[in-house]
Amino acid sequence: MNMTKTVVRVGIADMNIVHAPDSIRTSGLGSCVGVVLYDEAKKIAGLLHVMLPDSSLGRSDNLNAAKFADTGIYSLMEMLKAEGVRPLSLKAKIAGGSQMFQFGSSDTIRIGPRNVEAVKQELARLSIPIIAEDTGGSSGRTIEFDPTTSTLSIRTVNLGTKEI
Amino acid sequence: MKSDHQITDMHLDVLKEIGNIGAAHAATALSQLLGRKIDMLVPKVSLVSFDEMFDLAGGAERIVAGIYLRIQGDLSGSMFFVLPIDSANEFIRRLIGDETFDFHAVPIPEMGISAMQELGNILSGSYLSALSDFTGLKVHPTVPSLSVDMVGAIVSFGLIEVSHYSDEVIVIDTRIEEEGDDGNSSVDGHFFLLPDPESYITIFRSLGVL
């Protein structure tokens, strides 16, 4: 059995899924929110890097589902379903949604907290429970989820690394 | 503007010219301030994905001192002045004459934050006044804000606006270099100008290429 661990990287406005023993990671979350959906028993997890709260904000013809909280979480759930995961066995861990700067254009003010609210709303709509979260504040985060142990490790510049 | 709007090489060349003039002014201002010769390289203008934008600044996870400010007036957009921590320390120590200053300190001493913001003021002011003279557009910067954090966390804030329209951004990227005594570059920073998508047309029209 091949036990080599790979770390799958997810970019901004992007998503992917992994099976244990691999883990999945996204770097430099600021106002963006990292959403992990996982099945503890099957040891499968998906990670989404949300940039904007709502797909109705999109003013482009080609919609990138992974950019928005609503379309992104739904699409990630569909990807996991395609792997044989039952939606009812899904759980979530979320991190991010900082306010990096205290000003911006009218659209960007409070974008971090708005992203967090939108993620929670969509998870509630899909009846996916949030098991742990590390959101808000004013620091960037790099997160990595290990489906073997269902732990999400979070690194910040000044606060070191913690696990939730 | 729709995401399928055609940005041609000619448009990017025009933006490069703007960046060039802005960079020359900013380099002069920075050299005078620090009493050393600082070079700003001919800027690169490109249409890049958000992840590629982070790579330009050293990768999403790299820790930098980043100054962020908004441009307002006839044009709107975001500006970033991004320095690796060591380069930022080097600049600020020289500027405030305190060899012990360190951006790794928690909390960061107030004096250094002010100095870094002032650096952002001077750079953006000289850059934008050149841009203004060249295009005839009235533009002014907001008060700069400083964050010492990961590139992805800092720069993504300036991508929120454009992300409503597209998954790509036009970036005018100016590299800042200072030649050390050993001939190697001792400072390696970036100055990014990200016009908001609504402003692309304003810029091109002001220069008669649309």
GROMACS .gro file of C-alpha atoms in nm:
model
  374
    1MET     CA    1   0.000   0.000   0.000
    2ASN     CA    2   0.133   0.336  -0.095
    3MET     CA    3   0.146   0.555   0.216
    4THR     CA    4   0.319   0.854   0.062
    5LYS     CA    5   0.139   1.166   0.173
    6THR     CA    6   0.066   1.435  -0.077
    7VAL     CA    7  -0.049   1.785   0.011
    8VAL     CA    8  -0.304   1.907  -0.242
    9ARG     CA    9  -0.295   2.284  -0.281
   10VAL     CA   10  -0.605   2.490  -0.339
   11GLY     CA   11  -0.569   2.842  -0.487
   12ILE     CA   12  -0.789   3.145  -0.432
   13ALA     CA   13  -1.147   3.107  -0.565
   14ASP     CA   14  -1.071   2.739  -0.614
   15MET     CA   15  -1.163   2.401  -0.461
   16ASN     CA   16  -1.056   2.038  -0.456
   17ILE     CA   17  -1.101   1.712  -0.265
   18VAL     CA   18  -0.863   1.455  -0.110
   19HIS     CA   19  -0.870   1.102   0.031
   20ALA     CA   20  -0.660   1.001   0.334
   21PRO     CA   21  -0.363   0.982   0.377
   22ASP     CA   22  -0.331   1.294   0.162
   23SER     CA   23  -0.407   1.633   0.312
   24ILE     CA   24  -0.535   1.954   0.159
   25ARG     CA   25  -0.411   2.310   0.205
   26THR     CA   26  -0.472   2.672   0.110
   27SER     CA   27  -0.238   2.965   0.181
   28GLY     CA   28  -0.276   3.328   0.278
   29LEU     CA   29  -0.645   3.357   0.365
   30GLY     CA   30  -0.724   3.719   0.452
   31SER     CA   31  -1.084   3.829   0.407
   32CYS     CA   32  -1.140   3.503   0.219
   33VAL     CA   33  -1.283   3.200   0.401
   34GLY     CA   34  -1.154   2.844   0.382
   35VAL     CA   35  -1.439   2.592   0.406
   36VAL     CA   36  -1.362   2.225   0.476
   37LEU     CA   37  -1.635   1.966   0.424
   38TYR     CA   38  -1.542   1.616   0.541
   39ASP     CA   39  -1.674   1.267   0.599
   40GLU     CA   40  -1.510   1.134   0.915
   41ALA     CA   41  -1.581   0.766   0.841
   42LYS     CA   42  -1.486   0.764   0.473
   43LYS     CA   43  -1.188   0.996   0.541
   44ILE     CA   44  -1.261   1.216   0.243
   45ALA     CA   45  -1.244   1.594   0.258
   46GLY     CA   46  -1.301   1.890   0.029
   47LEU     CA   47  -1.161   2.241   0.066
   48LEU     CA   48  -1.301   2.560  -0.083
   49HIS     CA   49  -1.134   2.907  -0.083
   50VAL     CA   50  -1.426   3.155  -0.090
   51MET     CA   51  -1.362   3.513  -0.200
   52LEU     CA   52  -1.711   3.672  -0.216
   53PRO     CA   53  -2.032   3.606  -0.021
   54ASP     CA   54  -2.293   3.571  -0.294
   55SER     CA   55  -2.298   3.470  -0.662
   56SER     CA   56  -2.553   3.747  -0.730
   57LEU     CA   57  -2.254   3.986  -0.687
   58GLY     CA   58  -2.093   3.836  -0.998
   59ARG     CA   59  -2.100   4.065  -1.300
   60SER     CA   60  -1.931   3.831  -1.542
   61ASP     CA   61  -2.078   3.593  -1.798
   62ASN     CA   62  -1.871   3.293  -1.694
   63LEU     CA   63  -1.939   3.205  -1.336
   64ASN     CA   64  -1.657   3.053  -1.133
   65ALA     CA   65  -1.862   2.864  -0.872
   66ALA     CA   66  -1.569   2.834  -0.630
   67LYS     CA   67  -1.541   3.212  -0.591
   68PHE     CA   68  -1.870   3.252  -0.402
   69ALA     CA   69  -1.993   3.110  -0.070
   70ASP     CA   70  -2.331   2.994  -0.200
   71THR     CA   71  -2.233   2.832  -0.531
   72GLY     CA   72  -1.896   2.712  -0.394
   73ILE     CA   73  -2.026   2.515  -0.097
   74TYR     CA   74  -2.297   2.358  -0.310
   75SER     CA   75  -2.049   2.257  -0.584
   76LEU     CA   76  -1.805   2.115  -0.330
   77MET     CA   77  -2.086   1.906  -0.182
   78GLU     CA   78  -2.168   1.778  -0.532
   79MET     CA   79  -1.802   1.684  -0.589
   80LEU     CA   80  -1.802   1.488  -0.263
   81LYS     CA   81  -2.132   1.320  -0.351
   82ALA     CA   82  -1.973   1.203  -0.677
   83GLU     CA   83  -1.713   1.025  -0.458
   84GLY     CA   84  -1.991   0.836  -0.280
   85VAL     CA   85  -2.022   1.062   0.024
   86ARG     CA   86  -2.374   1.103   0.169
   87PRO     CA   87  -2.458   1.472   0.233
   88LEU     CA   88  -2.599   1.380   0.577
   89SER     CA   89  -2.261   1.251   0.694
   90LEU     CA   90  -2.083   1.575   0.603
   91LYS     CA   91  -1.937   1.804   0.869
   92ALA     CA   92  -1.765   2.143   0.828
   93LYS     CA   93  -1.471   2.335   0.970
   94ILE     CA   94  -1.414   2.693   0.863
   95ALA     CA   95  -1.137   2.955   0.900
   96GLY     CA   96  -1.063   3.303   0.770
   97GLY     CA   97  -1.274   3.614   0.719
   98SER     CA   98  -1.030   3.867   0.864
   99GLN     CA   99  -1.051   4.238   0.828
  100MET     CA  100  -0.697   4.307   0.702
  101PHE     CA  101  -0.739   4.682   0.653
  102GLN     CA  102  -0.977   4.931   0.808
  103PHE     CA  103  -1.085   5.098   0.485
  104GLY     CA  104  -1.156   5.020   0.123
  105SER     CA  105  -1.417   5.080  -0.143
  106SER     CA  106  -1.781   5.042  -0.039
  107ASP     CA  107  -1.786   4.687  -0.174
  108THR     CA  108  -1.487   4.568   0.022
  109ILE     CA  109  -1.565   4.711   0.365
  110ARG     CA  110  -1.645   4.426   0.603
  111ILE     CA  111  -1.598   4.172   0.324
  112GLY     CA  112  -1.438   3.926   0.571
  113PRO     CA  113  -1.729   3.917   0.819
  114ARG     CA  114  -1.977   3.911   0.529
  115ASN     CA  115  -1.802   3.607   0.380
  116VAL     CA  116  -1.821   3.428   0.717
  117GLU     CA  117  -2.193   3.506   0.754
  118ALA     CA  118  -2.266   3.385   0.400
  119VAL     CA  119  -2.072   3.060   0.454
  120LYS     CA  120  -2.264   2.989   0.776
  121GLN     CA  121  -2.594   3.063   0.608
  122GLU     CA  122  -2.526   2.825   0.320
  123LEU     CA  123  -2.402   2.549   0.554
  124ALA     CA  124  -2.720   2.589   0.762
  125ARG     CA  125  -2.932   2.571   0.447
  126LEU     CA  126  -2.765   2.243   0.351
  127SER     CA  127  -2.786   2.114   0.713
  128ILE     CA  128  -2.410   2.068   0.741
  129PRO     CA  129  -2.300   2.122   1.105
  130ILE     CA  130  -1.998   2.343   1.182
  131ILE     CA  131  -1.776   2.144   1.418
  132ALA     CA  132  -1.508   2.410   1.465
  133GLU     CA  133  -1.419   2.759   1.339
  134ASP     CA  134  -1.145   3.018   1.363
  135THR     CA  135  -1.279   3.332   1.200
  136GLY     CA  136  -1.249   3.711   1.217
  137GLY     CA  137  -0.963   3.914   1.361
  138SER     CA  138  -0.707   4.095   1.152
  139SER     CA  139  -0.450   3.826   1.068
  140GLY     CA  140  -0.391   3.615   0.761
  141ARG     CA  141  -0.417   3.235   0.790
  142THR     CA  142  -0.272   2.933   0.613
  143ILE     CA  143  -0.478   2.621   0.675
  144GLU     CA  144  -0.428   2.248   0.619
  145PHE     CA  145  -0.681   1.970   0.675
  146ASP     CA  146  -0.587   1.607   0.742
  147PRO     CA  147  -0.879   1.372   0.669
  148THR     CA  148  -0.709   1.089   0.863
  149THR     CA  149  -0.755   1.275   1.195
  150SER     CA  150  -1.016   1.536   1.086
  151THR     CA  151  -0.793   1.813   1.226
  152LEU     CA  152  -0.759   2.154   1.071
  153SER     CA  153  -0.426   2.321   1.147
  154ILE     CA  154  -0.413   2.699   1.122
  155ARG     CA  155  -0.097   2.905   1.096
  156THR     CA  156  -0.086   3.281   1.151
  157VAL     CA  157   0.209   3.519   1.145
  158ASN     CA  158   0.197   3.629   1.508
  159LEU     CA  159  -0.003   3.360   1.683
  160GLY     CA  160   0.184   3.049   1.565
  161THR     CA  161   0.002   2.728   1.470
  162LYS     CA  162  -0.307   2.584   1.632
  163GLU     CA  163  -0.535   2.290   1.561
  164ILE     CA  164  -0.912   2.283   1.565
  165MET     CA  165  -1.718   4.609  -1.843
  166LYS     CA  166  -1.777   4.244  -1.926
  167SER     CA  167  -1.504   3.991  -1.866
  168ASP     CA  168  -1.494   3.912  -2.236
  169HIS     CA  169  -1.386   4.269  -2.320
  170GLN     CA  170  -1.074   4.246  -2.534
  171ILE     CA  171  -0.757   4.379  -2.375
  172THR     CA  172  -0.495   4.390  -2.648
  173ASP     CA  173  -0.116   4.421  -2.634
  174MET     CA  174  -0.153   4.783  -2.734
  175HIS     CA  175  -0.360   4.850  -2.422
  176LEU     CA  176  -0.101   4.681  -2.205
  177ASP     CA  177   0.174   4.888  -2.371
  178VAL     CA  178  -0.009   5.209  -2.288
  179LEU     CA  179  -0.037   5.102  -1.924
  180LYS     CA  180   0.333   5.018  -1.926
  181GLU     CA  181   0.413   5.370  -2.041
  182ILE     CA  182   0.205   5.511  -1.756
  183GLY     CA  183   0.382   5.280  -1.512
  184ASN     CA  184   0.719   5.383  -1.651
  185ILE     CA  185   0.661   5.752  -1.595
  186GLY     CA  186   0.516   5.692  -1.250
  187ALA     CA  187   0.804   5.467  -1.150
  188ALA     CA  188   1.069   5.719  -1.256
  189HIS     CA  189   0.913   5.985  -1.036
  190ALA     CA  190   0.867   5.750  -0.743
  191ALA     CA  191   1.229   5.627  -0.768
  192THR     CA  192   1.357   5.985  -0.751
  193ALA     CA  193   1.141   6.060  -0.449
  194LEU     CA  194   1.249   5.743  -0.270
  195SER     CA  195   1.620   5.801  -0.346
  196GLN     CA  196   1.601   6.154  -0.205
  197LEU     CA  197   1.421   6.035   0.106
  198LEU     CA  198   1.672   5.761   0.183
  199GLY     CA  199   1.982   5.941   0.053
  200ARG     CA  200   2.071   5.634  -0.156
  201LYS     CA  201   2.014   5.546  -0.518
  202ILE     CA  202   1.703   5.332  -0.550
  203ASP     CA  203   1.618   5.183  -0.888
  204MET     CA  204   1.274   5.108  -1.015
  205LEU     CA  205   1.281   4.874  -1.310
  206VAL     CA  206   1.069   4.922  -1.618
  207PRO     CA  207   0.736   4.788  -1.505
  208LYS     CA  208   0.577   4.471  -1.632
  209VAL     CA  209   0.214   4.496  -1.726
  210SER     CA  210   0.018   4.176  -1.756
  211LEU     CA  211  -0.320   4.016  -1.729
  212VAL     CA  212  -0.277   3.748  -1.460
  213SER     CA  213  -0.486   3.510  -1.250
  214PHE     CA  214  -0.521   3.590  -0.878
  215ASP     CA  215  -0.279   3.313  -0.781
  216GLU     CA  216  -0.024   3.445  -1.034
  217MET     CA  217  -0.066   3.790  -0.879
  218PHE     CA  218   0.044   3.646  -0.541
  219ASP     CA  219   0.338   3.476  -0.711
  220LEU     CA  220   0.455   3.814  -0.844
  221ALA     CA  221   0.489   3.923  -0.480
  222GLY     CA  222   0.673   3.607  -0.373
  223GLY     CA  223   0.386   3.360  -0.319
  224ALA     CA  224   0.066   3.364  -0.113
  225GLU     CA  225   0.238   3.249   0.206
  226ARG     CA  226   0.540   3.480   0.206
  227ILE     CA  227   0.545   3.726   0.494
  228VAL     CA  228   0.582   4.088   0.388
  229ALA     CA  229   0.529   4.443   0.503
  230GLY     CA  230   0.250   4.565   0.280
  231ILE     CA  231   0.117   4.915   0.235
  232TYR     CA  232  -0.228   4.936   0.084
  233LEU     CA  233  -0.407   5.243  -0.040
  234ARG     CA  234  -0.697   5.322  -0.266
  235ILE     CA  235  -0.691   5.559  -0.564
  236GLN     CA  236  -0.987   5.791  -0.599
  237GLY     CA  237  -1.102   6.061  -0.840
  238ASP     CA  238  -1.143   6.014  -1.215
  239LEU     CA  239  -0.985   5.672  -1.171
  240SER     CA  240  -1.033   5.415  -0.900
  241GLY     CA  241  -0.809   5.128  -0.808
  242SER     CA  242  -0.577   4.979  -0.548
  243MET     CA  243  -0.208   5.028  -0.489
  244PHE     CA  244   0.025   4.802  -0.295
  245PHE     CA  245   0.381   4.862  -0.187
  246VAL     CA  246   0.514   4.523  -0.081
  247LEU     CA  247   0.853   4.466   0.082
  248PRO     CA  248   1.006   4.150   0.230
  249ILE     CA  249   1.047   4.203   0.607
  250ASP     CA  250   1.426   4.233   0.585
  251SER     CA  251   1.405   4.502   0.316
  252ALA     CA  252   1.135   4.688   0.508
  253ASN     CA  253   1.354   4.681   0.821
  254GLU     CA  254   1.649   4.811   0.619
  255PHE     CA  255   1.443   5.103   0.479
  256ILE     CA  256   1.285   5.201   0.807
  257ARG     CA  257   1.602   5.171   1.017
  258ARG     CA  258   1.770   5.413   0.777
  259LEU     CA  259   1.472   5.644   0.770
  260ILE     CA  260   1.426   5.678   1.147
  261GLY     CA  261   1.793   5.625   1.239
  262ASP     CA  262   1.717   5.338   1.476
  263GLU     CA  263   1.918   5.020   1.409
  264THR     CA  264   1.711   4.818   1.657
  265PHE     CA  265   1.381   4.865   1.477
  266ASP     CA  266   1.221   4.536   1.369
  267PHE     CA  267   0.890   4.459   1.196
  268HIS     CA  268   0.898   4.116   1.365
  269ALA     CA  269   0.831   4.289   1.700
  270VAL     CA  270   0.484   4.253   1.851
  271PRO     CA  271   0.338   4.509   1.862
  272ILE     CA  272   0.528   4.694   1.590
  273PRO     CA  273   0.666   5.022   1.731
  274GLU     CA  274   0.444   5.315   1.632
  275MET     CA  275   0.742   5.510   1.491
  276GLY     CA  276   0.810   5.243   1.230
  277ILE     CA  277   0.446   5.217   1.126
  278SER     CA  278   0.428   5.593   1.071
  279ALA     CA  279   0.754   5.591   0.875
  280MET     CA  280   0.634   5.305   0.656
  281GLN     CA  281   0.304   5.483   0.591
  282GLU     CA  282   0.493   5.799   0.505
  283LEU     CA  283   0.700   5.598   0.259
  284GLY     CA  284   0.372   5.480   0.105
  285ASN     CA  285   0.246   5.840   0.089
  286ILE     CA  286   0.555   5.966  -0.089
  287LEU     CA  287   0.575   5.678  -0.335
  288SER     CA  288   0.209   5.682  -0.429
  289GLY     CA  289   0.196   6.063  -0.437
  290SER     CA  290   0.487   6.093  -0.680
  291TYR     CA  291   0.365   5.800  -0.888
  292LEU     CA  292   0.011   5.931  -0.915
  293SER     CA  293   0.104   6.290  -0.989
  294ALA     CA  294   0.306   6.163  -1.286
  295LEU     CA  295   0.012   5.953  -1.396
  296SER     CA  296  -0.215   6.252  -1.357
  297ASP     CA  297   0.011   6.479  -1.566
  298PHE     CA  298   0.034   6.219  -1.840
  299THR     CA  299  -0.335   6.132  -1.868
  300GLY     CA  300  -0.498   6.461  -1.762
  301LEU     CA  301  -0.706   6.262  -1.514
  302LYS     CA  302  -0.747   6.382  -1.157
  303VAL     CA  303  -0.642   6.114  -0.911
  304HIS     CA  304  -0.553   6.117  -0.545
  305PRO     CA  305  -0.452   5.846  -0.297
  306THR     CA  306  -0.625   5.767   0.033
  307VAL     CA  307  -0.430   5.747   0.357
  308PRO     CA  308  -0.207   5.437   0.339
  309SER     CA  309  -0.260   5.144   0.572
  310LEU     CA  310   0.008   4.895   0.682
  311SER     CA  311  -0.013   4.524   0.747
  312VAL     CA  312   0.268   4.279   0.819
  313ASP     CA  313   0.128   3.948   0.707
  314MET     CA  314   0.112   3.688   0.429
  315VAL     CA  315   0.107   3.812   0.068
  316GLY     CA  316  -0.220   3.630  -0.005
  317ALA     CA  317  -0.398   3.786   0.292
  318ILE     CA  318  -0.280   4.138   0.207
  319VAL     CA  319  -0.304   4.145  -0.172
  320SER     CA  320  -0.637   3.958  -0.196
  321PHE     CA  321  -0.797   4.263  -0.035
  322GLY     CA  322  -0.714   4.462  -0.348
  323LEU     CA  323  -0.858   4.189  -0.571
  324ILE     CA  324  -1.207   4.193  -0.418
  325GLU     CA  325  -1.321   4.474  -0.646
  326VAL     CA  326  -1.203   4.310  -0.968
  327SER     CA  327  -1.325   3.966  -0.857
  328HIS     CA  328  -1.684   4.080  -0.910
  329TYR     CA  329  -1.608   4.099  -1.282
  330SER     CA  330  -1.337   3.854  -1.360
  331ASP     CA  331  -1.088   3.592  -1.243
  332GLU     CA  332  -0.801   3.787  -1.393
  333VAL     CA  333  -0.653   4.125  -1.313
  334ILE     CA  334  -0.442   4.381  -1.499
  335VAL     CA  335  -0.139   4.450  -1.285
  336ILE     CA  336   0.125   4.717  -1.336
  337ASP     CA  337   0.418   4.568  -1.147
  338THR     CA  338   0.725   4.780  -1.070
  339ARG     CA  339   1.026   4.614  -0.910
  340ILE     CA  340   1.221   4.821  -0.660
  341GLU     CA  341   1.592   4.749  -0.629
  342GLU     CA  342   1.889   4.893  -0.454
  343GLU     CA  343   2.237   4.789  -0.550
  344GLY     CA  344   2.439   4.699  -0.242
  345ASP     CA  345   2.817   4.748  -0.205
  346ASP     CA  346   2.877   4.390  -0.320
  347GLY     CA  347   2.686   4.447  -0.643
  348ASN     CA  348   2.392   4.234  -0.531
  349SER     CA  349   2.049   4.375  -0.478
  350SER     CA  350   1.996   4.450  -0.109
  351VAL     CA  351   1.638   4.554  -0.141
  352ASP     CA  352   1.379   4.374  -0.345
  353GLY     CA  353   1.029   4.512  -0.334
  354HIS     CA  354   0.727   4.558  -0.554
  355PHE     CA  355   0.490   4.838  -0.627
  356PHE     CA  356   0.156   4.724  -0.771
  357LEU     CA  357  -0.113   4.930  -0.936
  358LEU     CA  358  -0.444   4.754  -0.990
  359PRO     CA  359  -0.698   4.974  -1.168
  360ASP     CA  360  -1.063   4.881  -1.100
  361PRO     CA  361  -1.224   4.728  -1.413
  362GLU     CA  362  -1.454   5.032  -1.457
  363SER     CA  363  -1.141   5.245  -1.488
  364TYR     CA  364  -0.978   5.050  -1.774
  365ILE     CA  365  -1.196   5.233  -2.024
  366THR     CA  366  -1.133   5.573  -1.860
  367ILE     CA  367  -0.756   5.525  -1.889
  368PHE     CA  368  -0.763   5.406  -2.248
  369ARG     CA  369  -1.000   5.683  -2.352
  370SER     CA  370  -0.785   5.952  -2.187
  371LEU     CA  371  -0.492   5.834  -2.399
  372GLY     CA  372  -0.692   5.798  -2.718
  373VAL     CA  373  -0.655   5.423  -2.760
  374LEU     CA  374  -1.022   5.338  -2.735
   0.00000   0.00000   0.00000
